[in-house]
Amino acid sequence: MAHYAMVIDTRKCIGCQSCTVACRIQNDLATELIYNPVVTVGPKGIFPNVFMRHVPLLCMHCANTPCVDACPTKASQQREDGIVWVEQEKCVGCKACIMSCPYGARASHDGVVWKCTFCKDRVDEGEKPHCVNTCHQKARFFGDMEDPESEVFQLVNSNNADCLLNELNTQPSVYYI
Amino acid sequence: MESKHGDNWGWMLAVDFFFAGMGGAAVATAGILDFAGLGLTSAAAGFAGAVCIGIGALLLILELGKPLRAWRVFTNPKAVLTFGAWNMTLAAGLGFAFGTFALPFAPWAGVIALKKIVAGLGVITGLIVAAYPGVLLARHKARPFWHGPGIIALFLTSSLVTGLSLHLLCHALLPAANPVLMGPLSIAAVILLALQLVFWLGYILVKRSAGTEYEAAAAERLVSGDLAAGFLAYLAGGTLLPLLLIGQASPVLTALGALLTVGGGALMRLLTIKAGEYRTWLPGEQSFRARLARGDEAFMTAWAQ
């Protein structure tokens, strides 16, 4: 069974927010919802030793899901391919998943919870998520982490791929280089 | 992505935790007193716990984004919230059933074996309800103020002492079934209040000195930040003062102490929920959120259409 993952090369990201805009438009998100912001770390240091990096944030589609475990209605679910999503018809808006998500990847709107789904409907058709397709810097990679032939597999198993908040043992499916 | 700081639990959930915890502990206390052969503090005390749990459940439903779907919270047995919801329902039902044994016209009032079974189950479910908000919060790995087992002790202690205070209030305000009970209940309440004071001071000390920088910052809000006044009021008026008042010879002072304890329990829940609203920030996230425009969503939505 495939296990979908995303690798983001922060050395290539220029913080243009194209992925943020593509996600919002293509998924027709409400005004107050942002699944996919790009935050900026820095600038830090003193010239000439300065440092700045752009970090796109999104749902980490963790293997060890605090949000799914917290959901009392089974509205928050994880597919066999690792994609975490919310079935809004079952959601009661208790915010247990919002509170338990360490990455702030969920938001409530219209009484229910919304989040990034890795564009699962597109993935089911063999397409890549909108954020990946729209990135003109080719900073995002998406694919099957279990397939040794895939680019994602090779990047994930490279020495410099890392996850956010590793210490929480959520085992994210989004990696950063 | 979290788009506004309003995506936190609100005051209704805090008050739910308060009523449910107090009610659960009151149901458990009623059962323990029965097993000890001491009987009910008053006919009303048996029902009081069930009513409190019911109020808590009502507030929990009102806090939901979709209150009409509230029944769905019973459907995932792996979730702590579901476990808590089932136990709240059972504890409320058992508390109510236990109360009916004090009614002389109830046909089952004299069936001792049945009463013991109801009391025993009430003790178990009541204690679970008393502790479960703490268990729920302790599992939040990225909420620095809540994470860890310490918060379970804080909630359990507070629930037990407010549950006992509810019994003391019922005893003071309503016709007492057994006046001998005031002494043991007051002693238990004083011990729990002293424990509560020690646990809170220890908790703040550990969070400030032995935790992460985020834990220290969260604890600092209670010590010298925006929640400091409330926290001082809780420690002084909701713990220390009742500690001195409960156990006094005067029933009025004891009742006043119990009332302050109950008020302190509610304040403690509000402060704890508020202190836990900040997550551990991701790199760069804090400045991003600070720059987000807020309050114009309705206008922007209308404008886009």
CSV table of C-alpha atoms in Angstrom, one decimal:
chain,number,residue,atom,x,y,z
A,1,MET,CA,0.0,0.0,0.0
A,2,ALA,CA,1.3,3.4,-0.9
A,3,HIS,CA,2.1,5.9,1.9
A,4,TYR,CA,2.0,9.4,0.5
A,5,ALA,CA,4.5,12.0,1.7
A,6,MET,CA,5.7,15.4,0.8
A,7,VAL,CA,9.2,16.8,0.8
A,8,ILE,CA,9.8,20.5,0.9
A,9,ASP,CA,13.2,21.9,-0.1
A,10,THR,CA,13.4,25.1,1.9
A,11,ARG,CA,16.7,26.0,0.1
A,12,LYS,CA,14.6,26.5,-3.0
A,13,CYS,CA,11.5,28.1,-1.5
A,14,ILE,CA,11.4,31.9,-2.1
A,15,GLY,CA,8.3,32.6,0.0
A,16,CYS,CA,6.2,33.7,-2.9
A,17,GLN,CA,3.0,32.2,-1.4
A,18,SER,CA,1.9,30.8,-4.8
A,19,CYS,CA,1.1,27.5,-3.1
A,20,THR,CA,-1.0,29.3,-0.5
A,21,VAL,CA,-3.0,31.1,-3.2
A,22,ALA,CA,-3.3,28.0,-5.4
A,23,CYS,CA,-4.6,26.0,-2.4
A,24,ARG,CA,-7.1,28.6,-1.4
A,25,ILE,CA,-8.5,29.2,-4.9
A,26,GLN,CA,-8.5,25.6,-6.2
A,27,ASN,CA,-10.0,24.3,-3.0
A,28,ASP,CA,-12.4,27.2,-2.8
A,29,LEU,CA,-11.6,27.9,0.8
A,30,ALA,CA,-13.5,30.3,3.0
A,31,THR,CA,-11.8,33.6,3.7
A,32,GLU,CA,-10.7,32.7,7.2
A,33,LEU,CA,-9.1,29.4,6.2
A,34,ILE,CA,-5.5,29.0,5.2
A,35,TYR,CA,-4.4,25.4,4.8
A,36,ASN,CA,-1.0,26.2,3.5
A,37,PRO,CA,0.8,29.3,4.8
A,38,VAL,CA,4.4,30.0,4.1
A,39,VAL,CA,6.2,31.4,7.2
A,40,THR,CA,9.6,33.1,7.3
A,41,VAL,CA,12.3,32.3,9.8
A,42,GLY,CA,14.7,35.2,10.1
A,43,PRO,CA,16.4,37.3,8.9
A,44,LYS,CA,18.8,36.4,11.7
A,45,GLY,CA,22.5,37.2,12.4
A,46,ILE,CA,24.8,40.1,11.6
A,47,PHE,CA,25.9,41.0,8.1
A,48,PRO,CA,27.6,39.3,6.3
A,49,ASN,CA,26.5,36.2,8.3
A,50,VAL,CA,22.8,36.5,7.9
A,51,PHE,CA,20.2,33.7,7.5
A,52,MET,CA,16.6,33.6,6.3
A,53,ARG,CA,14.4,30.7,5.4
A,54,HIS,CA,10.9,30.2,4.2
A,55,VAL,CA,9.0,27.3,5.6
A,56,PRO,CA,5.7,26.2,4.0
A,57,LEU,CA,3.4,24.8,6.7
A,58,LEU,CA,0.5,22.4,6.2
A,59,CYS,CA,-1.1,19.3,7.8
A,60,MET,CA,1.7,16.9,8.4
A,61,HIS,CA,-0.5,13.8,7.8
A,62,CYS,CA,1.2,12.2,10.8
A,63,ALA,CA,1.4,8.4,11.0
A,64,ASN,CA,0.8,8.7,14.7
A,65,THR,CA,-2.2,11.0,14.6
A,66,PRO,CA,-3.2,12.9,17.8
A,67,CYS,CA,-6.1,14.5,15.9
A,68,VAL,CA,-7.7,11.2,14.8
A,69,ASP,CA,-7.2,9.8,18.3
A,70,ALA,CA,-8.9,12.8,19.9
A,71,CYS,CA,-11.9,12.9,17.6
A,72,PRO,CA,-15.0,11.6,19.5
A,73,THR,CA,-17.1,11.1,16.3
A,74,LYS,CA,-14.7,9.4,13.9
A,75,ALA,CA,-15.1,12.4,11.6
A,76,SER,CA,-11.3,12.8,11.6
A,77,GLN,CA,-10.0,9.8,9.7
A,78,GLN,CA,-6.8,8.4,8.2
A,79,ARG,CA,-6.8,6.5,5.0
A,80,GLU,CA,-4.6,3.5,4.5
A,81,ASP,CA,-2.3,5.6,2.3
A,82,GLY,CA,-1.7,7.9,5.3
A,83,ILE,CA,-3.8,10.8,4.2
A,84,VAL,CA,-5.7,12.4,7.1
A,85,TRP,CA,-9.0,14.1,6.4
A,86,VAL,CA,-12.2,15.3,8.0
A,87,GLU,CA,-15.7,14.0,7.1
A,88,GLN,CA,-17.6,17.2,7.7
A,89,GLU,CA,-21.0,15.5,7.9
A,90,LYS,CA,-19.8,13.6,11.0
A,91,CYS,CA,-18.0,16.6,12.7
A,92,VAL,CA,-19.7,18.1,15.7
A,93,GLY,CA,-17.2,21.0,16.0
A,94,CYS,CA,-15.9,20.0,19.4
A,95,LYS,CA,-12.4,21.3,18.5
A,96,ALA,CA,-10.7,18.4,20.2
A,97,CYS,CA,-8.6,17.8,17.0
A,98,ILE,CA,-7.7,21.5,16.7
A,99,MET,CA,-6.5,21.5,20.3
A,100,SER,CA,-4.5,18.3,19.9
A,101,CYS,CA,-2.8,19.1,16.6
A,102,PRO,CA,0.7,20.2,17.4
A,103,TYR,CA,1.1,21.9,14.0
A,104,GLY,CA,-2.0,24.2,14.1
A,105,ALA,CA,-3.1,22.6,10.9
A,106,ARG,CA,-6.8,22.7,11.5
A,107,ALA,CA,-9.4,25.5,11.8
A,108,SER,CA,-13.1,25.7,12.5
A,109,HIS,CA,-15.5,27.3,10.0
A,110,ASP,CA,-19.2,27.1,9.8
A,111,GLY,CA,-19.4,24.9,12.9
A,112,VAL,CA,-17.1,22.1,11.6
A,113,VAL,CA,-13.4,21.5,11.2
A,114,TRP,CA,-11.4,22.0,8.0
A,115,LYS,CA,-7.9,21.0,7.0
A,116,CYS,CA,-5.5,20.1,4.2
A,117,THR,CA,-6.3,16.8,2.6
A,118,PHE,CA,-3.2,16.5,0.4
A,119,CYS,CA,-5.9,17.1,-2.4
A,120,LYS,CA,-6.9,13.5,-1.9
A,121,ASP,CA,-9.4,13.6,-4.8
A,122,ARG,CA,-6.7,14.6,-7.2
A,123,VAL,CA,-4.3,12.1,-5.7
A,124,ASP,CA,-6.8,9.3,-6.3
A,125,GLU,CA,-6.8,10.3,-9.9
A,126,GLY,CA,-3.0,10.1,-10.1
A,127,GLU,CA,-2.5,13.9,-9.9
A,128,LYS,CA,-0.4,15.8,-7.5
A,129,PRO,CA,-1.7,18.3,-4.9
A,130,HIS,CA,-2.3,21.9,-6.2
A,131,CYS,CA,0.5,23.3,-4.0
A,132,VAL,CA,3.0,20.9,-5.6
A,133,ASN,CA,1.9,21.6,-9.2
A,134,THR,CA,2.0,25.4,-8.7
A,135,CYS,CA,5.4,25.7,-7.1
A,136,HIS,CA,7.6,27.2,-9.9
A,137,GLN,CA,10.7,26.7,-7.8
A,138,LYS,CA,10.2,23.0,-7.8
A,139,ALA,CA,10.6,23.1,-4.0
A,140,ARG,CA,7.8,20.6,-3.3
A,141,PHE,CA,7.9,16.9,-4.0
A,142,PHE,CA,5.0,14.5,-3.6
A,143,GLY,CA,4.8,10.8,-3.9
A,144,ASP,CA,4.8,7.3,-2.4
A,145,MET,CA,7.2,7.1,0.5
A,146,GLU,CA,7.1,3.2,0.3
A,147,ASP,CA,8.2,3.1,-3.4
A,148,PRO,CA,12.1,2.9,-3.5
A,149,GLU,CA,12.0,4.2,-7.1
A,150,SER,CA,10.2,7.4,-6.2
A,151,GLU,CA,11.9,10.8,-5.8
A,152,VAL,CA,10.2,11.2,-2.5
A,153,PHE,CA,11.6,8.0,-1.1
A,154,GLN,CA,15.1,9.0,-2.0
A,155,LEU,CA,14.7,12.5,-0.6
A,156,VAL,CA,13.1,11.2,2.6
A,157,ASN,CA,16.0,8.8,3.1
A,158,SER,CA,18.6,11.3,2.4
A,159,ASN,CA,20.7,12.6,5.3
A,160,ASN,CA,19.3,16.1,5.4
A,161,ALA,CA,15.5,15.4,5.4
A,162,ASP,CA,13.9,16.3,8.8
A,163,CYS,CA,10.4,16.8,10.3
A,164,LEU,CA,9.0,19.5,12.5
A,165,LEU,CA,8.5,18.7,16.2
A,166,ASN,CA,10.1,15.3,15.9
A,167,GLU,CA,10.3,15.1,19.6
A,168,LEU,CA,6.5,14.6,19.8
A,169,ASN,CA,6.7,11.3,18.0
A,170,THR,CA,3.8,12.1,15.7
A,171,GLN,CA,5.8,10.7,12.7
A,172,PRO,CA,4.8,13.3,10.1
A,173,SER,CA,4.6,12.6,6.4
A,174,VAL,CA,5.9,16.0,5.5
A,175,TYR,CA,9.7,16.4,5.4
A,176,TYR,CA,11.9,19.4,5.1
A,177,ILE,CA,15.3,19.8,3.6
B,1,MET,CA,-4.0,26.0,9.1
B,2,GLU,CA,-5.2,27.7,12.2
B,3,SER,CA,-6.3,31.1,11.0
B,4,LYS,CA,-7.4,32.8,14.2
B,5,HIS,CA,-6.8,32.6,17.8
B,6,GLY,CA,-10.5,32.1,18.4
B,7,ASP,CA,-9.9,28.4,17.6
B,8,ASN,CA,-9.6,27.5,21.2
B,9,TRP,CA,-12.0,25.9,23.7
B,10,GLY,CA,-14.1,28.6,25.3
B,11,TRP,CA,-15.5,29.3,28.8
B,12,MET,CA,-18.4,26.9,28.4
B,13,LEU,CA,-16.0,23.9,28.2
B,14,ALA,CA,-14.2,25.1,31.3
B,15,VAL,CA,-17.5,25.4,33.1
B,16,ASP,CA,-18.5,22.0,31.8
B,17,PHE,CA,-15.3,20.6,33.3
B,18,PHE,CA,-16.1,22.3,36.6
B,19,PHE,CA,-19.7,21.0,36.8
B,20,ALA,CA,-18.9,17.6,35.6
B,21,GLY,CA,-15.9,17.2,37.9
B,22,MET,CA,-17.8,18.5,40.9
B,23,GLY,CA,-20.9,16.3,40.1
B,24,GLY,CA,-18.8,13.2,39.5
B,25,ALA,CA,-17.0,13.6,42.8
B,26,ALA,CA,-20.3,14.3,44.6
B,27,VAL,CA,-21.8,11.1,43.2
B,28,ALA,CA,-18.6,9.2,44.2
B,29,THR,CA,-18.7,10.7,47.7
B,30,ALA,CA,-22.3,9.8,48.2
B,31,GLY,CA,-21.4,6.2,47.3
B,32,ILE,CA,-18.4,6.1,49.6
B,33,LEU,CA,-20.4,7.5,52.5
B,34,ASP,CA,-23.0,4.8,51.9
B,35,PHE,CA,-20.4,2.1,51.9
B,36,ALA,CA,-18.9,3.6,55.1
B,37,GLY,CA,-22.4,3.3,56.7
B,38,LEU,CA,-22.7,7.0,57.1
B,39,GLY,CA,-25.6,7.6,54.8
B,40,LEU,CA,-26.5,10.7,52.8
B,41,THR,CA,-25.6,14.2,53.9
B,42,SER,CA,-29.1,15.2,52.9
B,43,ALA,CA,-31.8,13.8,50.7
B,44,ALA,CA,-30.9,16.4,48.0
B,45,ALA,CA,-27.2,15.6,48.0
B,46,GLY,CA,-27.8,12.3,46.2
B,47,PHE,CA,-29.4,14.2,43.3
B,48,ALA,CA,-27.0,17.2,43.4
B,49,GLY,CA,-24.2,15.4,41.7
B,50,ALA,CA,-26.4,14.1,38.9
B,51,VAL,CA,-27.8,17.6,38.3
B,52,CYS,CA,-24.3,19.1,38.2
B,53,ILE,CA,-23.2,16.5,35.6
B,54,GLY,CA,-26.3,17.3,33.6
B,55,ILE,CA,-25.5,21.0,33.6
B,56,GLY,CA,-21.9,20.2,32.5
B,57,ALA,CA,-23.2,18.0,29.7
B,58,LEU,CA,-25.6,20.8,28.6
B,59,LEU,CA,-22.7,23.3,28.4
B,60,LEU,CA,-20.6,20.8,26.5
B,61,ILE,CA,-23.3,20.5,23.9
B,62,LEU,CA,-23.7,24.3,23.6
B,63,GLU,CA,-20.0,24.6,23.1
B,64,LEU,CA,-20.2,22.4,20.0
B,65,GLY,CA,-20.2,23.9,16.5
B,66,LYS,CA,-23.0,21.6,15.6
B,67,PRO,CA,-25.0,20.9,18.8
B,68,LEU,CA,-27.7,18.9,17.1
B,69,ARG,CA,-25.1,16.3,16.2
B,70,ALA,CA,-24.1,15.9,19.8
B,71,TRP,CA,-25.0,12.2,20.0
B,72,ARG,CA,-22.1,11.5,17.7
B,73,VAL,CA,-19.6,12.1,20.6
B,74,PHE,CA,-20.6,8.7,21.8
B,75,THR,CA,-19.4,6.9,18.7
B,76,ASN,CA,-15.6,6.6,19.0
B,77,PRO,CA,-14.6,4.4,22.0
B,78,LYS,CA,-10.9,5.1,21.5
B,79,ALA,CA,-11.3,8.9,22.1
B,80,VAL,CA,-11.0,10.3,25.6
B,81,LEU,CA,-13.9,12.7,25.0
B,82,THR,CA,-16.1,9.7,24.1
B,83,PHE,CA,-15.0,7.8,27.2
B,84,GLY,CA,-15.7,10.9,29.3
B,85,ALA,CA,-19.1,11.4,27.7
B,86,TRP,CA,-20.2,7.8,28.4
B,87,ASN,CA,-19.0,8.1,32.0
B,88,MET,CA,-20.7,11.4,32.5
B,89,THR,CA,-24.0,9.8,31.3
B,90,LEU,CA,-23.5,6.7,33.5
B,91,ALA,CA,-22.5,8.7,36.5
B,92,ALA,CA,-25.4,11.1,36.2
B,93,GLY,CA,-27.8,8.2,35.8
B,94,LEU,CA,-26.4,6.3,38.7
B,95,GLY,CA,-26.3,9.5,40.9
B,96,PHE,CA,-29.9,10.1,40.2
B,97,ALA,CA,-30.8,6.4,40.8
B,98,PHE,CA,-28.8,6.5,44.1
B,99,GLY,CA,-30.7,9.6,45.2
B,100,THR,CA,-34.0,7.9,44.8
B,101,PHE,CA,-33.1,5.4,47.5
B,102,ALA,CA,-33.5,8.3,50.0
B,103,LEU,CA,-37.1,8.8,48.9
B,104,PRO,CA,-39.4,6.9,51.3
B,105,PHE,CA,-42.1,6.3,48.7
B,106,ALA,CA,-39.7,4.6,46.2
B,107,PRO,CA,-40.6,0.8,46.1
B,108,TRP,CA,-36.8,-0.1,45.9
B,109,ALA,CA,-35.8,2.1,48.8
B,110,GLY,CA,-35.4,-0.8,51.1
B,111,VAL,CA,-33.5,-3.1,48.6
B,112,ILE,CA,-30.0,-2.8,50.2
B,113,ALA,CA,-28.2,-5.0,47.7
B,114,LEU,CA,-29.4,-2.9,44.8
B,115,LYS,CA,-28.4,0.3,46.6
B,116,LYS,CA,-24.9,-1.1,47.2
B,117,ILE,CA,-24.5,-2.0,43.5
B,118,VAL,CA,-25.7,1.5,42.4
B,119,ALA,CA,-23.4,3.1,44.9
B,120,GLY,CA,-20.4,1.0,43.8
B,121,LEU,CA,-20.9,1.8,40.2
B,122,GLY,CA,-21.5,5.4,41.1
B,123,VAL,CA,-18.2,5.6,42.9
B,124,ILE,CA,-16.3,4.2,39.9
B,125,THR,CA,-17.9,6.3,37.2
B,126,GLY,CA,-18.0,9.4,39.5
B,127,LEU,CA,-14.2,9.2,40.1
B,128,ILE,CA,-13.6,8.7,36.4
B,129,VAL,CA,-15.6,11.8,35.6
B,130,ALA,CA,-13.7,13.7,38.3
B,131,ALA,CA,-10.4,12.8,36.8
B,132,TYR,CA,-11.1,12.7,33.0
B,133,PRO,CA,-10.8,16.4,32.2
B,134,GLY,CA,-7.3,16.2,33.6
B,135,VAL,CA,-6.5,13.1,31.5
B,136,LEU,CA,-7.9,14.8,28.4
B,137,LEU,CA,-5.7,17.9,28.8
B,138,ALA,CA,-2.6,15.9,29.8
B,139,ARG,CA,-2.6,14.2,26.4
B,140,HIS,CA,-2.1,17.5,24.5
B,141,LYS,CA,1.6,17.2,23.6
B,142,ALA,CA,1.9,20.6,22.1
B,143,ARG,CA,0.0,22.5,24.8
B,144,PRO,CA,2.9,23.3,27.2
B,145,PHE,CA,0.8,24.2,30.2
B,146,TRP,CA,-1.4,21.1,30.0
B,147,HIS,CA,0.9,18.4,28.9
B,148,GLY,CA,2.0,15.8,31.5
B,149,PRO,CA,0.5,13.9,34.4
B,150,GLY,CA,0.6,16.7,36.9
B,151,ILE,CA,-2.6,18.3,35.5
B,152,ILE,CA,-4.5,15.1,36.3
B,153,ALA,CA,-3.7,15.5,40.0
B,154,LEU,CA,-4.8,19.1,39.9
B,155,PHE,CA,-8.1,18.3,38.3
B,156,LEU,CA,-8.8,15.2,40.5
B,157,THR,CA,-8.0,17.1,43.7
B,158,SER,CA,-10.2,20.1,42.6
B,159,SER,CA,-13.0,17.8,41.6
B,160,LEU,CA,-12.9,15.9,44.9
B,161,VAL,CA,-12.8,19.0,47.0
B,162,THR,CA,-15.6,20.8,45.1
B,163,GLY,CA,-17.7,17.5,45.3
B,164,LEU,CA,-17.2,17.4,49.0
B,165,SER,CA,-18.1,21.1,49.3
B,166,LEU,CA,-21.3,20.4,47.4
B,167,HIS,CA,-22.2,17.9,50.1
B,168,LEU,CA,-21.3,20.3,52.8
B,169,LEU,CA,-23.5,23.0,51.2
B,170,CYS,CA,-26.4,20.6,50.8
B,171,HIS,CA,-25.9,19.6,54.5
B,172,ALA,CA,-25.9,23.3,55.6
B,173,LEU,CA,-28.7,24.5,53.4
B,174,LEU,CA,-31.1,21.5,53.3
B,175,PRO,CA,-32.6,19.2,56.0
B,176,ALA,CA,-29.7,17.0,57.0
B,177,ALA,CA,-30.1,13.2,57.1
B,178,ASN,CA,-27.1,12.6,59.2
B,179,PRO,CA,-25.6,15.6,61.2
B,180,VAL,CA,-22.6,13.5,62.3
B,181,LEU,CA,-21.2,13.7,58.8
B,182,MET,CA,-20.2,17.3,58.9
B,183,GLY,CA,-17.0,16.5,60.9
B,184,PRO,CA,-15.5,13.8,58.7
B,185,LEU,CA,-16.5,15.7,55.5
B,186,SER,CA,-14.9,18.9,56.7
B,187,ILE,CA,-11.7,17.1,57.7
B,188,ALA,CA,-11.5,15.5,54.2
B,189,ALA,CA,-12.2,18.9,52.6
B,190,VAL,CA,-9.4,20.6,54.6
B,191,ILE,CA,-6.9,17.8,53.7
B,192,LEU,CA,-7.8,18.1,50.0
B,193,LEU,CA,-7.6,21.9,50.0
B,194,ALA,CA,-4.1,21.7,51.6
B,195,LEU,CA,-3.1,19.2,48.9
B,196,GLN,CA,-4.6,21.4,46.2
B,197,LEU,CA,-2.4,24.3,47.4
B,198,VAL,CA,0.7,22.2,47.5
B,199,PHE,CA,0.0,20.6,44.1
B,200,TRP,CA,-0.6,24.0,42.4
B,201,LEU,CA,2.6,25.6,43.9
B,202,GLY,CA,4.6,22.5,42.9
B,203,TYR,CA,3.0,22.5,39.4
B,204,ILE,CA,3.9,26.1,38.7
B,205,LEU,CA,7.4,25.7,40.1
B,206,VAL,CA,8.0,22.7,37.9
B,207,LYS,CA,6.6,24.3,34.8
B,208,ARG,CA,8.7,27.5,35.4
B,209,SER,CA,11.9,25.8,36.2
B,210,ALA,CA,12.1,22.3,34.9
B,211,GLY,CA,10.0,22.5,31.7
B,212,THR,CA,10.6,23.9,28.2
B,213,GLU,CA,10.7,27.7,27.6
B,214,TYR,CA,7.1,27.4,26.4
B,215,GLU,CA,6.0,25.8,29.6
B,216,ALA,CA,7.8,28.5,31.6
B,217,ALA,CA,6.1,31.2,29.5
B,218,ALA,CA,2.7,29.6,30.1
B,219,ALA,CA,3.2,29.3,33.8
B,220,GLU,CA,4.5,32.9,33.9
B,221,ARG,CA,1.1,34.1,32.7
B,222,LEU,CA,-0.4,32.8,36.0
B,223,VAL,CA,2.4,34.2,38.1
B,224,SER,CA,2.9,37.7,36.7
B,225,GLY,CA,1.1,37.9,33.4
B,226,ASP,CA,-2.5,38.5,32.3
B,227,LEU,CA,-3.9,35.6,34.4
B,228,ALA,CA,-2.0,36.5,37.6
B,229,ALA,CA,-4.9,38.4,39.3
B,230,GLY,CA,-7.3,35.5,38.7
B,231,PHE,CA,-4.7,33.0,39.9
B,232,LEU,CA,-4.1,34.9,43.1
B,233,ALA,CA,-7.8,35.1,43.7
B,234,TYR,CA,-8.0,31.4,43.2
B,235,LEU,CA,-5.2,30.6,45.6
B,236,ALA,CA,-6.2,33.1,48.2
B,237,GLY,CA,-10.0,33.1,48.0
B,238,GLY,CA,-10.7,29.7,46.5
B,239,THR,CA,-8.1,27.6,48.4
B,240,LEU,CA,-6.4,29.3,51.4
B,241,LEU,CA,-9.5,31.1,52.8
B,242,PRO,CA,-11.7,28.0,52.6
B,243,LEU,CA,-8.9,26.1,54.3
B,244,LEU,CA,-9.3,28.3,57.3
B,245,LEU,CA,-13.1,28.5,57.2
B,246,ILE,CA,-14.1,24.9,56.7
B,247,GLY,CA,-13.9,22.9,59.9
B,248,GLN,CA,-14.8,25.9,62.1
B,249,ALA,CA,-17.4,25.2,64.7
B,250,SER,CA,-19.8,27.6,63.0
B,251,PRO,CA,-21.9,25.9,60.3
B,252,VAL,CA,-22.2,29.2,58.6
B,253,LEU,CA,-18.4,29.6,58.3
B,254,THR,CA,-18.1,26.1,57.0
B,255,ALA,CA,-20.8,26.7,54.4
B,256,LEU,CA,-19.1,29.9,53.4
B,257,GLY,CA,-15.8,28.0,53.0
B,258,ALA,CA,-17.6,25.4,50.9
B,259,LEU,CA,-19.1,28.1,48.7
B,260,LEU,CA,-15.7,29.7,48.2
B,261,THR,CA,-14.2,26.3,47.3
B,262,VAL,CA,-16.8,25.8,44.7
B,263,GLY,CA,-16.3,29.2,43.2
B,264,GLY,CA,-12.5,28.6,43.3
B,265,GLY,CA,-13.0,25.3,41.4
B,266,ALA,CA,-14.8,27.2,38.6
B,267,LEU,CA,-12.1,29.9,38.4
B,268,MET,CA,-9.4,27.2,38.3
B,269,ARG,CA,-10.9,25.6,35.2
B,270,LEU,CA,-11.2,28.9,33.5
B,271,LEU,CA,-7.6,29.8,34.2
B,272,THR,CA,-6.3,26.4,33.2
B,273,ILE,CA,-8.1,26.4,29.9
B,274,LYS,CA,-7.0,30.0,29.2
B,275,ALA,CA,-3.3,29.2,30.2
B,276,GLY,CA,-3.3,26.3,27.7
B,277,GLU,CA,-4.5,28.2,24.7
B,278,TYR,CA,-1.0,28.8,23.3
B,279,ARG,CA,0.6,26.0,21.4
B,280,THR,CA,4.3,25.4,21.0
B,281,TRP,CA,5.1,27.7,18.1
B,282,LEU,CA,6.6,26.3,14.9
B,283,PRO,CA,9.6,28.1,13.4
B,284,GLY,CA,8.4,31.5,12.1
B,285,GLU,CA,4.8,30.8,12.9
B,286,GLN,CA,4.4,33.4,15.6
B,287,SER,CA,5.4,36.4,13.4
B,288,PHE,CA,3.2,35.1,10.6
B,289,ARG,CA,0.1,34.9,12.8
B,290,ALA,CA,0.9,38.3,14.3
B,291,ARG,CA,0.7,39.8,10.7
B,292,LEU,CA,-2.6,38.2,9.8
B,293,ALA,CA,-5.4,40.7,9.4
B,294,ARG,CA,-8.3,39.8,11.7
B,295,GLY,CA,-11.9,40.9,12.0
B,296,ASP,CA,-12.4,41.7,8.3
B,297,GLU,CA,-13.4,38.2,7.2
B,298,ALA,CA,-17.1,39.0,6.7
B,299,PHE,CA,-16.3,42.1,4.6
B,300,MET,CA,-13.7,40.2,2.6
B,301,THR,CA,-16.1,37.3,1.9
B,302,ALA,CA,-18.9,39.7,0.8
B,303,TRP,CA,-16.4,41.7,-1.3
B,304,ALA,CA,-15.2,38.6,-3.1
B,305,GLN,CA,-18.7,37.7,-4.0
